[in-house]
Coordinates of C-alpha atoms in Angstrom, one line a residue:
X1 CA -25.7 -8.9 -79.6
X2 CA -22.9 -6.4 -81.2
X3 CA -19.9 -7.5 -79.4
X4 CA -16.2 -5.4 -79.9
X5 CA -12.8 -6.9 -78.9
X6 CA -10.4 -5.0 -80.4
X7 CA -9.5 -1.6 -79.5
X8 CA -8.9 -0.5 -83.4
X9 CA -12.7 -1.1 -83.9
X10 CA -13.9 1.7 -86.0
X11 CA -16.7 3.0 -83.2
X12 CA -13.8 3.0 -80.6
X13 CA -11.7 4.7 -82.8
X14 CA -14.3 7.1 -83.2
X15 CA -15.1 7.2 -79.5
X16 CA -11.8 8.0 -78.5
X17 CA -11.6 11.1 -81.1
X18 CA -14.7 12.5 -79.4
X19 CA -12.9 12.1 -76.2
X20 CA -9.6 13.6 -77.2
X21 CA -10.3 16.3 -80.1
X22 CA -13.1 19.6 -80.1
X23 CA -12.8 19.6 -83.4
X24 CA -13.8 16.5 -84.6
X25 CA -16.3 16.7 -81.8
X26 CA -18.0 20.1 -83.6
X27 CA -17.3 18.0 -86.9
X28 CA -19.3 15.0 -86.3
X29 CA -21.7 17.1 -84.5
X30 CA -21.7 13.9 -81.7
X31 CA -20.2 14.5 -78.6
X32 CA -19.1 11.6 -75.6
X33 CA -21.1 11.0 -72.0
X34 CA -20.0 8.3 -69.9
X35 CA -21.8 6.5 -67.2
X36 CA -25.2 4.6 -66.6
X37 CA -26.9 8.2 -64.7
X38 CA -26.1 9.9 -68.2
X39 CA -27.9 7.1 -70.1
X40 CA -31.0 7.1 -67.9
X41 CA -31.1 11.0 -67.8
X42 CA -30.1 11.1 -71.8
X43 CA -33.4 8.8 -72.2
X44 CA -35.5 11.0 -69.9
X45 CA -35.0 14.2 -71.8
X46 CA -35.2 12.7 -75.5
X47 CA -31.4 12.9 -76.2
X48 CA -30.7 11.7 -79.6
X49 CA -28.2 8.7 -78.5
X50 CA -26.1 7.3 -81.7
X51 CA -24.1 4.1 -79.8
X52 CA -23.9 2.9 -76.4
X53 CA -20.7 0.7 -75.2
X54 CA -20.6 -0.8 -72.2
X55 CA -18.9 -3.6 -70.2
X56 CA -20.8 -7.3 -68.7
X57 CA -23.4 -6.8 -66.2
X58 CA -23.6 -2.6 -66.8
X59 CA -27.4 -1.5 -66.7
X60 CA -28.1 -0.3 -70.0
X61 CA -31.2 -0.9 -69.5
X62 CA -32.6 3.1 -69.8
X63 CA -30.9 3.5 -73.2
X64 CA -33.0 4.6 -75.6
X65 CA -34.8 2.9 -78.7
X66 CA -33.4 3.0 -81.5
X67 CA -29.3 3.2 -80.1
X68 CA -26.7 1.1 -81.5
X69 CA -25.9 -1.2 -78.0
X70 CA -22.5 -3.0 -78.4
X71 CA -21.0 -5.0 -75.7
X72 CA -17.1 -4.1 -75.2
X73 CA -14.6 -5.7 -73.4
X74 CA -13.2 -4.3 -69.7
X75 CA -9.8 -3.5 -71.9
X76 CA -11.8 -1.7 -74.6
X77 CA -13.3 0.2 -72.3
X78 CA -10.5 1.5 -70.4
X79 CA -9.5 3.0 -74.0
X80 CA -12.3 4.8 -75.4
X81 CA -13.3 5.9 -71.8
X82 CA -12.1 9.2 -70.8
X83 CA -12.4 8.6 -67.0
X84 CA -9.5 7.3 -65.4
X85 CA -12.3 4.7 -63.5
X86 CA -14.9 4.3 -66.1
X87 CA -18.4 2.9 -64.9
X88 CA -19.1 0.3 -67.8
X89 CA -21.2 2.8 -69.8
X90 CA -19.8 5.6 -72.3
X91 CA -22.5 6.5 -75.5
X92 CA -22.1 9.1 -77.8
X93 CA -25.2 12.1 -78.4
X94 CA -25.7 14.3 -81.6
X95 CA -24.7 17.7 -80.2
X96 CA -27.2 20.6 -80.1
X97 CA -27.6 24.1 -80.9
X98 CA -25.7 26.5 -79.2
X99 CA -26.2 29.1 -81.4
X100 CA -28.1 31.9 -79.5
X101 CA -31.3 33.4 -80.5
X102 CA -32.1 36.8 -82.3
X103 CA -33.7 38.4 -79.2
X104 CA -34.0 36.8 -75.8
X105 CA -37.0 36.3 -74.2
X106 CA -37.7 35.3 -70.4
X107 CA -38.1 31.7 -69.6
X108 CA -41.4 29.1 -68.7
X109 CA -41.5 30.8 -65.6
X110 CA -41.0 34.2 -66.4
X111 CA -37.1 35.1 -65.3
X112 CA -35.2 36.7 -67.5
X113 CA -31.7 36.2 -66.0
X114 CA -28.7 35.4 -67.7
X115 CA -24.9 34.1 -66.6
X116 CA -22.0 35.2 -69.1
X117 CA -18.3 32.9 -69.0
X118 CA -16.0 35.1 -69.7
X119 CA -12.6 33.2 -70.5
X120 CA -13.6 30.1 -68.0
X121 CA -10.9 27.2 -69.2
X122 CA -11.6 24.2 -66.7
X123 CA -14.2 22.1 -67.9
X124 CA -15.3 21.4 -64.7
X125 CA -15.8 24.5 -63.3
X126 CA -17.9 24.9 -66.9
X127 CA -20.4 22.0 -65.8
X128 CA -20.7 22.7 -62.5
X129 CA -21.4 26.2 -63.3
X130 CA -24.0 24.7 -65.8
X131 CA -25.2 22.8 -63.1
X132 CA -26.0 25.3 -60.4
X133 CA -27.4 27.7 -63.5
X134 CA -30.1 24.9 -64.1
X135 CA -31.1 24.4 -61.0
X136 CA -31.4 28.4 -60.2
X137 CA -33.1 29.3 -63.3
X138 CA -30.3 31.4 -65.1
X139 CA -29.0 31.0 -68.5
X140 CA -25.7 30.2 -69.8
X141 CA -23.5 31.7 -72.1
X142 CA -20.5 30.7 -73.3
X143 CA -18.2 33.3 -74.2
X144 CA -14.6 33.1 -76.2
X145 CA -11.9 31.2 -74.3
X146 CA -13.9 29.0 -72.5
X147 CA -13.9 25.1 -71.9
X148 CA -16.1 23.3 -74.7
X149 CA -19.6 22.8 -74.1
X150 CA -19.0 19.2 -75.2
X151 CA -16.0 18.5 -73.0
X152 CA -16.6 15.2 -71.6
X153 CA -15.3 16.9 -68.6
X154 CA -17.8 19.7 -68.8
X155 CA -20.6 17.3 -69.9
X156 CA -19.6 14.7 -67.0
X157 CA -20.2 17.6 -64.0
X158 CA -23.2 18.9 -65.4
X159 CA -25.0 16.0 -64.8
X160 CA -27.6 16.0 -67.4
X161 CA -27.8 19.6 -68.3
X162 CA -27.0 19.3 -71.4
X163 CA -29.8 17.4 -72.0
X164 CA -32.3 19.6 -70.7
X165 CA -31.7 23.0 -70.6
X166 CA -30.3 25.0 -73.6
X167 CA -26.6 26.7 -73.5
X168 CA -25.9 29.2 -75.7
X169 CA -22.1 29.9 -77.2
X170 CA -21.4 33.4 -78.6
X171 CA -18.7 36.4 -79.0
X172 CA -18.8 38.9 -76.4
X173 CA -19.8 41.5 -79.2
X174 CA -23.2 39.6 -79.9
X175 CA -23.9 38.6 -76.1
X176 CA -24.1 42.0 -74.8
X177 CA -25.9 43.7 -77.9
X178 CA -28.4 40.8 -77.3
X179 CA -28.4 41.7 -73.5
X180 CA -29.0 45.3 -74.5
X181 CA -31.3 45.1 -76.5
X182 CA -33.6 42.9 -74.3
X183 CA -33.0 45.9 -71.7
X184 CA -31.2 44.1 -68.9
X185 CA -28.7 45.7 -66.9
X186 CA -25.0 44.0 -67.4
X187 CA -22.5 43.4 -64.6
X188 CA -19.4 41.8 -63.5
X189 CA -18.3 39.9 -60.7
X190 CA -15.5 41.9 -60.2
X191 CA -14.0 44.4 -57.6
X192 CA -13.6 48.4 -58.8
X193 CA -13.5 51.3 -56.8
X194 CA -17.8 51.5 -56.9
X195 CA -18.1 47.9 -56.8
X196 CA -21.7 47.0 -54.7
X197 CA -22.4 44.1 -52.5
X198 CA -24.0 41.6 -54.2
X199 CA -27.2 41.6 -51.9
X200 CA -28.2 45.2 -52.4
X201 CA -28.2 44.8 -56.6
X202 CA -31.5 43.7 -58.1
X203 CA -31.0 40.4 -59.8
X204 CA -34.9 39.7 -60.9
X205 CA -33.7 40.7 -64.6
X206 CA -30.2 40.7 -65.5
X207 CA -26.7 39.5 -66.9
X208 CA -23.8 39.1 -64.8
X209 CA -20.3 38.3 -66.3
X210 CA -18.3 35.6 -64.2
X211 CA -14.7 35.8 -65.0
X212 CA -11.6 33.4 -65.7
X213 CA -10.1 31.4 -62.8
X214 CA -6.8 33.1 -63.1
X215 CA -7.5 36.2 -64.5
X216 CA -11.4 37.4 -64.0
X217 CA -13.6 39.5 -65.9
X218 CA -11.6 40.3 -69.0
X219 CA -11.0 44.1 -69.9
X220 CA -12.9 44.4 -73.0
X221 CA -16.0 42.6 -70.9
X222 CA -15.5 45.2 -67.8
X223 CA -15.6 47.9 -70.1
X224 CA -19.2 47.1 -71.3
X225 CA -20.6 46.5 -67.7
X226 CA -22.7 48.7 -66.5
X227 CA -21.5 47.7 -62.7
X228 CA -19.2 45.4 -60.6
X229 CA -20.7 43.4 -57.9
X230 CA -18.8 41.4 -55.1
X231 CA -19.8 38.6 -52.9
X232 CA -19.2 39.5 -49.1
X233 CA -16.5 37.2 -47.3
X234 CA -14.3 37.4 -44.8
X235 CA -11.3 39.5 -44.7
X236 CA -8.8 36.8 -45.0
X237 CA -10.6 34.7 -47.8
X238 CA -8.9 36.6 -51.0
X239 CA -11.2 35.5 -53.8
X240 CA -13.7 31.9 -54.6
X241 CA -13.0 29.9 -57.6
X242 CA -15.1 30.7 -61.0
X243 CA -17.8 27.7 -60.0
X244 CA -18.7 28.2 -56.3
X245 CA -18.5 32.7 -56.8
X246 CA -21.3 31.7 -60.4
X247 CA -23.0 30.1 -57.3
X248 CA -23.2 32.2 -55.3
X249 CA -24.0 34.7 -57.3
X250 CA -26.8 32.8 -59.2
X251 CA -28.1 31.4 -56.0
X252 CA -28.4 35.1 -54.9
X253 CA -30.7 35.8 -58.2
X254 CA -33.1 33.4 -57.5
X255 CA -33.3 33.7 -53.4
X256 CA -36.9 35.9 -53.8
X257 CA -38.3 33.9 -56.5

């Protein structure tokens, strides 16, 4: 067996690029997942899985045929790893399209319901937001601004997603004409003067627009809504973050399916 010692190694060099830089990440057209769960859920789904490194006694044994598996030492590990405690397992994926399509279209089961991030920078609100999207039965759609798609932060919280359910990344211009033209009603998690509780708005078929953590819905994205919808809290709560208001919000959509 393929066994690395050396921290300079060519594939940990390379590793540790796709950690650090979004650029040579979209250049490679790889992108980095650590731990033995991503393996297992990267071989479920049919991931294409280039190189697996991993530690002694880690349980690579749900990576899939064909992957280059190379043994690493505990040292090695700690430096292509971007987790400050890494589990013994980090593998590198070809990345894949995020490019959205010409007209959209509902999904397997019919719903038609689609989440925009507008400007949302932490990677893990990205993934968990991913996250809570797949299991609701919304869409994604990464606007300008944004954490990467690939962020090993982003692809670490959302669990698997990646794997499984297709994110797309486009310009606020081509999301909403795409989100016209499939006639679907566009709003924004966001208070105005006429903003409606988010219980009384019909969420079977539609696009809703969750804002940055700091600054929310952009202008240039409020001024193509066709609404702004708020979640009711208490009085004293001033706002959620960007991850647990998507939530909400998507959780919300999918309450009558």
């Amino acid at each position: 067996m393929e066994r690395i010692t050396s921290r300079t190694n060519p594939l940990c060099t390379h590793f540790r690029k796709l950690a650090s830089s979004r650029a040579y990440r979209e250049e490679t057209g790889e992108f980095l997942c650590d731990s033995p769960k991503l393996l297992r859920e990267a071989a479920i789904w049919g991931a294409s899985v280039s190189a697996v490194l991993f530690t002694p006694g880690a349980d690579v044994s749900g990576a899939p045929a064909g992957a280059r598996l190379t043994e690493v030492t505990e040292s090695v590990m700690r430096a292509v790893s971007p987790m400050e405690t890494p589990q013994g397992v980090v593998f590198s994926c070809r990345s894949t399209e995020h490019r959205p399509p010409e007209r959209l279209m509902p999904d397997a089961c019919g719903r038609q319901r689609y989440v925009l991030l507008d400007g949302v920078q932490d990677p893990g609100n990205v993934g968990t937001i991913l996250r809570a999207a797949d299991a609701f039965g919304w869409t994604v759609f990464l606007l300008p601004g944004c954490a990467g798609v690939d962020n090993p932060k982003t692809v670490r919280a959302a669990m698997g997603v990646h794997f499984r359910k297709v994110i797309y990344q486009a310009s606020l211009e081509e999301a909403v004409r795409l989100v016209r033209a499939a006639e679907l009603p566009l709003y924004a998690a966001a208070l105005a003067e006429d903003t409606a509780d988010l219980r009384t708005v019909d969420l079977t078929r539609c696009a809703v627009v969750i804002g940055s953590e700091g600054r929310g819905v952009s202008s240039a994205a409020l001024a193509l809504c066709d609404r702004t919808v708020k979640i009711p809290m208490s009085k004293t709560c001033e706002s959620l973050n960007a991850a647990a208001a998507a939530a909400v919000v998507l959780w919300e959509g999918a309450r009558n399916d």
